[in-house]
PDB file of C-alpha atoms in Angstrom:
ATOM      1  CA  GLN C 534       0.006  -0.002   0.001  1.00  0.00           C
ATOM      2  CA  LYS C 535       1.302   3.452  -0.952  1.00  0.00           C
ATOM      3  CA  GLU C 536       1.713   5.963   1.843  1.00  0.00           C
ATOM      4  CA  VAL C 537      -0.369   8.503  -0.090  1.00  0.00           C
ATOM      5  CA  GLU C 538      -3.063   7.568  -2.589  1.00  0.00           C
ATOM      6  CA  GLN C 539      -4.489   9.968  -5.143  1.00  0.00           C
ATOM      7  CA  ASP C 540      -6.821   9.232  -8.049  1.00  0.00           C
ATOM      8  CA  PRO C 541      -4.964  10.139 -11.269  1.00  0.00           C
ATOM      9  CA  GLY C 542      -8.107  11.200 -13.131  1.00  0.00           C
ATOM     10  CA  PRO C 543      -8.515  12.878 -15.482  1.00  0.00           C
ATOM     11  CA  LEU C 544     -11.401  14.701 -13.865  1.00  0.00           C
ATOM     12  CA  SER C 545     -13.388  16.709 -16.421  1.00  0.00           C
ATOM     13  CA  VAL C 546     -15.913  19.311 -15.229  1.00  0.00           C
ATOM     14  CA  PRO C 547     -17.784  22.234 -16.828  1.00  0.00           C
ATOM     15  CA  GLU C 548     -16.763  25.771 -16.040  1.00  0.00           C
ATOM     16  CA  GLY C 549     -18.385  27.018 -12.821  1.00  0.00           C
ATOM     17  CA  ALA C 550     -18.571  23.577 -11.201  1.00  0.00           C
ATOM     18  CA  ILE C 551     -17.381  22.820  -7.674  1.00  0.00           C
ATOM     19  CA  VAL C 552     -14.390  20.502  -7.844  1.00  0.00           C
ATOM     20  CA  SER C 553     -13.388  18.108  -5.108  1.00  0.00           C
ATOM     21  CA  LEU C 554      -9.886  16.611  -5.162  1.00  0.00           C
ATOM     22  CA  ASN C 555      -8.865  14.068  -2.546  1.00  0.00           C
ATOM     23  CA  CYS C 556      -5.985  12.122  -1.072  1.00  0.00           C
ATOM     24  CA  THR C 557      -5.921   9.325   1.452  1.00  0.00           C
ATOM     25  CA  TYR C 558      -2.907   8.391   3.514  1.00  0.00           C
ATOM     26  CA  SER C 559      -1.796   5.641   5.818  1.00  0.00           C
ATOM     27  CA  ASN C 560       0.684   7.299   8.204  1.00  0.00           C
ATOM     28  CA  SER C 561      -1.198   8.766  11.146  1.00  0.00           C
ATOM     29  CA  ALA C 562       1.892  10.761  12.123  1.00  0.00           C
ATOM     30  CA  PHE C 563       1.481  13.182   9.203  1.00  0.00           C
ATOM     31  CA  GLN C 564       0.885  16.681  10.501  1.00  0.00           C
ATOM     32  CA  TYR C 565       1.614  18.986   7.542  1.00  0.00           C
ATOM     33  CA  PHE C 566      -0.561  18.842   4.464  1.00  0.00           C
ATOM     34  CA  MET C 567      -0.015  20.682   1.209  1.00  0.00           C
ATOM     35  CA  TRP C 568      -1.638  21.026  -2.180  1.00  0.00           C
ATOM     36  CA  TYR C 569       0.450  21.859  -5.223  1.00  0.00           C
ATOM     37  CA  ARG C 570      -0.782  22.857  -8.661  1.00  0.00           C
ATOM     38  CA  GLN C 571       1.276  21.894 -11.707  1.00  0.00           C
ATOM     39  CA  TYR C 572       0.529  23.323 -15.104  1.00  0.00           C
ATOM     40  CA  SER C 573       1.723  21.522 -18.187  1.00  0.00           C
ATOM     41  CA  ARG C 574       5.481  22.045 -18.803  1.00  0.00           C
ATOM     42  CA  LYS C 575       5.869  23.761 -15.432  1.00  0.00           C
ATOM     43  CA  GLY C 576       7.028  22.779 -11.971  1.00  0.00           C
ATOM     44  CA  PRO C 577       4.588  22.376  -9.064  1.00  0.00           C
ATOM     45  CA  GLU C 578       3.627  25.533  -7.166  1.00  0.00           C
ATOM     46  CA  LEU C 579       2.318  25.569  -3.604  1.00  0.00           C
ATOM     47  CA  LEU C 580      -1.389  26.339  -3.495  1.00  0.00           C
ATOM     48  CA  MET C 581      -2.463  25.639   0.068  1.00  0.00           C
ATOM     49  CA  TYR C 582      -0.809  24.493   3.279  1.00  0.00           C
ATOM     50  CA  THR C 583      -2.545  23.201   6.423  1.00  0.00           C
ATOM     51  CA  TYR C 584      -1.155  22.133   9.743  1.00  0.00           C
ATOM     52  CA  SER C 585      -2.995  19.324  11.547  1.00  0.00           C
ATOM     53  CA  SER C 586      -6.766  19.128  11.195  1.00  0.00           C
ATOM     54  CA  GLY C 587      -9.372  21.587  10.043  1.00  0.00           C
ATOM     55  CA  ASN C 588     -10.197  23.796   7.112  1.00  0.00           C
ATOM     56  CA  LYS C 589      -8.350  26.592   5.406  1.00  0.00           C
ATOM     57  CA  GLU C 590      -9.826  28.909   2.810  1.00  0.00           C
ATOM     58  CA  ASP C 591      -8.093  31.096   0.249  1.00  0.00           C
ATOM     59  CA  GLY C 592     -10.341  32.723  -2.318  1.00  0.00           C
ATOM     60  CA  ARG C 593     -12.028  29.992  -4.370  1.00  0.00           C
ATOM     61  CA  PHE C 594      -9.916  27.261  -2.755  1.00  0.00           C
ATOM     62  CA  THR C 595     -10.628  25.369   0.475  1.00  0.00           C
ATOM     63  CA  ALA C 596      -8.332  22.745   1.955  1.00  0.00           C
ATOM     64  CA  GLN C 597      -9.783  20.293   4.431  1.00  0.00           C
ATOM     65  CA  VAL C 598      -8.021  17.730   6.611  1.00  0.00           C
ATOM     66  CA  ASP C 599      -9.771  14.865   8.390  1.00  0.00           C
ATOM     67  CA  LYS C 600      -7.111  13.123  10.433  1.00  0.00           C
ATOM     68  CA  SER C 601      -9.510  10.611  11.916  1.00  0.00           C
ATOM     69  CA  SER C 602     -10.268   9.293   8.399  1.00  0.00           C
ATOM     70  CA  LYS C 603      -6.746   9.993   7.072  1.00  0.00           C
ATOM     71  CA  TYR C 604      -8.304  11.958   4.255  1.00  0.00           C
ATOM     72  CA  ILE C 605      -7.567  15.383   2.811  1.00  0.00           C
ATOM     73  CA  SER C 606      -9.525  17.366   0.248  1.00  0.00           C
ATOM     74  CA  LEU C 607      -9.124  20.437  -1.918  1.00  0.00           C
ATOM     75  CA  PHE C 608     -12.333  22.147  -3.049  1.00  0.00           C
ATOM     76  CA  ILE C 609     -12.363  24.600  -5.925  1.00  0.00           C
ATOM     77  CA  ARG C 610     -15.471  26.781  -6.217  1.00  0.00           C
ATOM     78  CA  ASP C 611     -16.590  28.403  -9.467  1.00  0.00           C
ATOM     79  CA  SER C 612     -13.931  26.477 -11.401  1.00  0.00           C
ATOM     80  CA  GLN C 613     -12.319  28.200 -14.372  1.00  0.00           C
ATOM     81  CA  PRO C 614     -10.569  26.816 -17.472  1.00  0.00           C
ATOM     82  CA  SER C 615      -7.381  28.333 -16.019  1.00  0.00           C
ATOM     83  CA  ASP C 616      -7.702  25.841 -13.126  1.00  0.00           C
ATOM     84  CA  SER C 617      -6.968  23.008 -15.589  1.00  0.00           C
ATOM     85  CA  ALA C 618      -3.770  21.462 -14.252  1.00  0.00           C
ATOM     86  CA  THR C 619      -2.504  18.508 -12.260  1.00  0.00           C
ATOM     87  CA  TYR C 620      -3.041  18.812  -8.497  1.00  0.00           C
ATOM     88  CA  LEU C 621      -0.578  17.094  -6.193  1.00  0.00           C
ATOM     89  CA  CYS C 622      -1.108  16.512  -2.511  1.00  0.00           C
ATOM     90  CA  ALA C 623       1.927  16.285  -0.244  1.00  0.00           C
ATOM     91  CA  MET C 624       2.340  15.653   3.436  1.00  0.00           C
ATOM     92  CA  SER C 625       4.981  15.264   6.101  1.00  0.00           C
ATOM     93  CA  VAL C 626       5.409  14.288   9.730  1.00  0.00           C
ATOM     94  CA  ASP C 627       7.316  17.468  10.596  1.00  0.00           C
ATOM     95  CA  SER C 628       8.086  20.715   8.869  1.00  0.00           C
ATOM     96  CA  SER C 629      11.197  19.267   7.211  1.00  0.00           C
ATOM     97  CA  TYR C 630      11.747  18.642   3.516  1.00  0.00           C
ATOM     98  CA  LYS C 631      10.713  14.971   3.861  1.00  0.00           C
ATOM     99  CA  LEU C 632       7.484  15.359   1.921  1.00  0.00           C
ATOM    100  CA  ILE C 633       5.532  12.375   0.626  1.00  0.00           C
ATOM    101  CA  PHE C 634       3.709  13.265  -2.583  1.00  0.00           C
ATOM    102  CA  GLY C 635       0.642  11.778  -4.189  1.00  0.00           C
ATOM    103  CA  SER C 636       0.886  10.934  -7.880  1.00  0.00           C
ATOM    104  CA  GLY C 637      -1.416  13.818  -8.851  1.00  0.00           C
ATOM    105  CA  THR C 638      -4.940  14.257 -10.209  1.00  0.00           C
ATOM    106  CA  ARG C 639      -5.308  15.820 -13.643  1.00  0.00           C
ATOM    107  CA  LEU C 640      -8.198  18.316 -13.748  1.00  0.00           C
ATOM    108  CA  LEU C 641      -9.766  19.661 -16.948  1.00  0.00           C
ATOM    109  CA  VAL C 642     -12.291  22.491 -16.698  1.00  0.00           C
ATOM    110  CA  ARG C 643     -14.268  22.770 -19.924  1.00  0.00           C
ATOM    111  CA  PRO C 644     -15.390  26.260 -21.073  1.00  0.00           C
TER     112      PRO C 644
ATOM    113  CA  GLU P 159      15.373  36.264 -13.180  1.00  0.00           C
ATOM    114  CA  THR P 160      13.442  35.324 -10.114  1.00  0.00           C
ATOM    115  CA  GLY P 161      12.596  32.005  -8.478  1.00  0.00           C
ATOM    116  CA  VAL P 162      14.232  28.787  -9.549  1.00  0.00           C
ATOM    117  CA  THR P 163      15.605  28.511 -13.075  1.00  0.00           C
ATOM    118  CA  GLN P 164      16.481  25.208 -14.747  1.00  0.00           C
ATOM    119  CA  THR P 165      18.358  24.652 -17.976  1.00  0.00           C
ATOM    120  CA  PRO P 166      18.031  23.118 -20.441  1.00  0.00           C
ATOM    121  CA  ARG P 167      14.238  22.769 -20.644  1.00  0.00           C
ATOM    122  CA  HIS P 168      14.510  19.715 -22.888  1.00  0.00           C
ATOM    123  CA  LEU P 169      17.329  17.238 -23.377  1.00  0.00           C
ATOM    124  CA  VAL P 170      17.638  14.196 -25.597  1.00  0.00           C
ATOM    125  CA  MET P 171      20.707  12.089 -24.998  1.00  0.00           C
ATOM    126  CA  GLY P 172      22.051   8.731 -26.035  1.00  0.00           C
ATOM    127  CA  MET P 173      22.904   6.086 -23.471  1.00  0.00           C
ATOM    128  CA  THR P 174      26.631   6.687 -23.864  1.00  0.00           C
ATOM    129  CA  ASN P 175      26.490  10.485 -23.629  1.00  0.00           C
ATOM    130  CA  LYS P 176      27.460  12.716 -20.724  1.00  0.00           C
ATOM    131  CA  LYS P 177      25.361  15.781 -20.023  1.00  0.00           C
ATOM    132  CA  SER P 178      24.595  18.098 -17.124  1.00  0.00           C
ATOM    133  CA  LEU P 179      21.435  19.737 -15.822  1.00  0.00           C
ATOM    134  CA  LYS P 180      21.722  23.120 -14.182  1.00  0.00           C
ATOM    135  CA  CYS P 181      19.594  24.795 -11.519  1.00  0.00           C
ATOM    136  CA  GLU P 182      19.902  28.288 -10.122  1.00  0.00           C
ATOM    137  CA  GLN P 183      17.803  29.861  -7.383  1.00  0.00           C
ATOM    138  CA  HIS P 184      17.445  33.598  -6.740  1.00  0.00           C
ATOM    139  CA  LEU P 185      15.495  33.311  -3.492  1.00  0.00           C
ATOM    140  CA  GLY P 186      18.278  33.313  -0.938  1.00  0.00           C
ATOM    141  CA  HIS P 187      17.366  29.777   0.145  1.00  0.00           C
ATOM    142  CA  ASN P 188      20.024  27.539   1.659  1.00  0.00           C
ATOM    143  CA  ALA P 189      18.600  24.113   0.780  1.00  0.00           C
ATOM    144  CA  MET P 190      18.312  22.675  -2.724  1.00  0.00           C
ATOM    145  CA  TYR P 191      16.863  19.430  -4.016  1.00  0.00           C
ATOM    146  CA  TRP P 192      16.672  17.229  -7.089  1.00  0.00           C
ATOM    147  CA  TYR P 193      13.432  15.377  -7.752  1.00  0.00           C
ATOM    148  CA  LYS P 194      12.461  12.913 -10.506  1.00  0.00           C
ATOM    149  CA  GLN P 195       8.904  13.015 -11.852  1.00  0.00           C
ATOM    150  CA  SER P 196       7.754  10.079 -13.984  1.00  0.00           C
ATOM    151  CA  ALA P 197       4.322   9.758 -15.542  1.00  0.00           C
ATOM    152  CA  LYS P 198       1.613   8.787 -13.052  1.00  0.00           C
ATOM    153  CA  LYS P 199       4.134   8.341 -10.240  1.00  0.00           C
ATOM    154  CA  PRO P 200       4.738  10.468  -7.150  1.00  0.00           C
ATOM    155  CA  LEU P 201       7.673  12.828  -7.088  1.00  0.00           C
ATOM    156  CA  GLU P 202      10.818  10.976  -6.030  1.00  0.00           C
ATOM    157  CA  LEU P 203      13.359  12.850  -3.957  1.00  0.00           C
ATOM    158  CA  MET P 204      16.858  12.126  -5.293  1.00  0.00           C
ATOM    159  CA  PHE P 205      19.331  14.419  -3.505  1.00  0.00           C
ATOM    160  CA  VAL P 206      19.284  17.057  -0.791  1.00  0.00           C
ATOM    161  CA  TYR P 207      21.844  19.800  -0.225  1.00  0.00           C
ATOM    162  CA  ASN P 208      21.872  22.008   2.840  1.00  0.00           C
ATOM    163  CA  PHE P 209      24.360  24.893   2.887  1.00  0.00           C
ATOM    164  CA  LYS P 210      26.193  23.237  -0.057  1.00  0.00           C
ATOM    165  CA  GLU P 211      26.618  19.934   1.811  1.00  0.00           C
ATOM    166  CA  GLN P 212      24.881  16.805   0.581  1.00  0.00           C
ATOM    167  CA  THR P 213      22.637  15.601   3.383  1.00  0.00           C
ATOM    168  CA  GLU P 214      20.641  12.969   1.544  1.00  0.00           C
ATOM    169  CA  ASN P 215      21.135  10.565  -1.329  1.00  0.00           C
ATOM    170  CA  ASN P 216      17.968   8.534  -1.784  1.00  0.00           C
ATOM    171  CA  SER P 217      19.671   5.368  -3.132  1.00  0.00           C
ATOM    172  CA  VAL P 218      20.156   7.006  -6.506  1.00  0.00           C
ATOM    173  CA  PRO P 219      22.260   5.063  -9.055  1.00  0.00           C
ATOM    174  CA  SER P 220      25.782   6.400  -9.508  1.00  0.00           C
ATOM    175  CA  ARG P 221      25.079   7.351 -13.136  1.00  0.00           C
ATOM    176  CA  PHE P 222      23.481  10.438 -11.547  1.00  0.00           C
ATOM    177  CA  SER P 223      26.071  12.664  -9.891  1.00  0.00           C
ATOM    178  CA  PRO P 224      25.027  15.897  -8.157  1.00  0.00           C
ATOM    179  CA  GLU P 225      27.197  18.917  -7.531  1.00  0.00           C
ATOM    180  CA  CYS P 226      26.462  21.994  -5.422  1.00  0.00           C
ATOM    181  CA  PRO P 227      29.213  24.603  -5.684  1.00  0.00           C
ATOM    182  CA  ASN P 228      27.291  27.170  -3.617  1.00  0.00           C
ATOM    183  CA  SER P 229      23.838  27.675  -2.072  1.00  0.00           C
ATOM    184  CA  SER P 230      22.466  29.174  -5.290  1.00  0.00           C
ATOM    185  CA  HIS P 231      23.559  26.590  -7.845  1.00  0.00           C
ATOM    186  CA  LEU P 232      22.935  22.903  -8.252  1.00  0.00           C
ATOM    187  CA  PHE P 233      23.974  20.577 -11.044  1.00  0.00           C
ATOM    188  CA  LEU P 234      23.043  17.029 -11.953  1.00  0.00           C
ATOM    189  CA  HIS P 235      25.682  15.296 -14.052  1.00  0.00           C
ATOM    190  CA  LEU P 236      24.390  12.414 -16.156  1.00  0.00           C
ATOM    191  CA  HIS P 237      26.349   9.582 -17.754  1.00  0.00           C
ATOM    192  CA  THR P 238      25.511   6.196 -19.280  1.00  0.00           C
ATOM    193  CA  LEU P 239      21.811   6.612 -18.588  1.00  0.00           C
ATOM    194  CA  GLN P 240      19.127   4.035 -19.334  1.00  0.00           C
ATOM    195  CA  PRO P 241      15.844   4.608 -21.205  1.00  0.00           C
ATOM    196  CA  GLU P 242      13.943   4.209 -17.911  1.00  0.00           C
ATOM    197  CA  ASP P 243      15.723   7.363 -16.681  1.00  0.00           C
ATOM    198  CA  SER P 244      13.608   9.393 -19.111  1.00  0.00           C
ATOM    199  CA  ALA P 245      11.508  11.730 -16.932  1.00  0.00           C
ATOM    200  CA  LEU P 246      11.029  15.312 -15.808  1.00  0.00           C
ATOM    201  CA  TYR P 247      13.844  16.340 -13.457  1.00  0.00           C
ATOM    202  CA  LEU P 248      12.810  19.052 -11.053  1.00  0.00           C
ATOM    203  CA  CYS P 249      15.003  21.236  -8.919  1.00  0.00           C
ATOM    204  CA  ALA P 250      13.576  22.870  -5.815  1.00  0.00           C
ATOM    205  CA  SER P 251      14.817  25.106  -3.039  1.00  0.00           C
ATOM    206  CA  SER P 252      13.617  26.035   0.445  1.00  0.00           C
ATOM    207  CA  GLN P 253      14.797  27.837   3.509  1.00  0.00           C
ATOM    208  CA  GLU P 254      16.613  25.809   6.186  1.00  0.00           C
ATOM    209  CA  GLY P 255      15.486  22.452   4.793  1.00  0.00           C
ATOM    210  CA  ARG P 256      11.819  23.186   5.433  1.00  0.00           C
ATOM    211  CA  GLY P 257       9.220  21.339   3.404  1.00  0.00           C
ATOM    212  CA  VAL P 258       6.699  24.150   3.572  1.00  0.00           C
ATOM    213  CA  GLY P 259       7.801  26.853   1.225  1.00  0.00           C
ATOM    214  CA  TYR P 260       9.365  24.696  -1.449  1.00  0.00           C
ATOM    215  CA  THR P 261       9.837  26.535  -4.737  1.00  0.00           C
ATOM    216  CA  PHE P 262      10.206  24.328  -7.787  1.00  0.00           C
ATOM    217  CA  GLY P 263      11.793  25.106 -11.114  1.00  0.00           C
ATOM    218  CA  SER P 264      10.038  24.290 -14.383  1.00  0.00           C
ATOM    219  CA  GLY P 265      12.100  21.162 -14.837  1.00  0.00           C
ATOM    220  CA  THR P 266      14.210  19.545 -17.537  1.00  0.00           C
ATOM    221  CA  ARG P 267      12.362  17.029 -19.706  1.00  0.00           C
ATOM    222  CA  LEU P 268      14.965  14.287 -20.297  1.00  0.00           C
ATOM    223  CA  THR P 269      14.640  11.643 -22.988  1.00  0.00           C
ATOM    224  CA  VAL P 270      17.227   8.868 -23.142  1.00  0.00           C
ATOM    225  CA  VAL P 271      17.394   7.122 -26.512  1.00  0.00           C
TER     226      VAL P 271
END
């Protein structure tokens, strides 16, 4: 079993839809949870970062962590074609560089 | 230039060639990393440098040889690669080896023929 599981997609939605992207994990010691967005032919860029449980909101994006279920989510409201990218989750036990990444979910938002 | 810059963007090399990938960061970070990204696989950490010193080698084959002459520059020297080494090679940097606050470069797309 992989430490972090992420559905590769692709996930195709119409513009304006609410998108839900998810990761499950097996290591209950993970405390730091991140979402990266990677456009085609670019490197990943940090989108959201959450410590421990709870929700965090930034504009149209909401990150949610449920440690009891070992499940994290990224919600995108009013999705735009410019949101089309691959979304990677990443997590770590401490704040060090030892991140464990998911394999990414490819999202396509249709105009 | 700002952020993390990687050159070349694309590289095609034969199995007997020797080539080098270059990474430069303009963020004042003191930790730099090489990652390998293969299709539908998670990012694989290859090497970690902290204040120019290598602090991690993640069981990477010796045909990959990193070099970090200073905190702003990182190289990956390649020789006698295999076709399965074809991937996107990403450089990243962060402050004091912290995982939050990684900045990635755009990567070098490597094809081994």
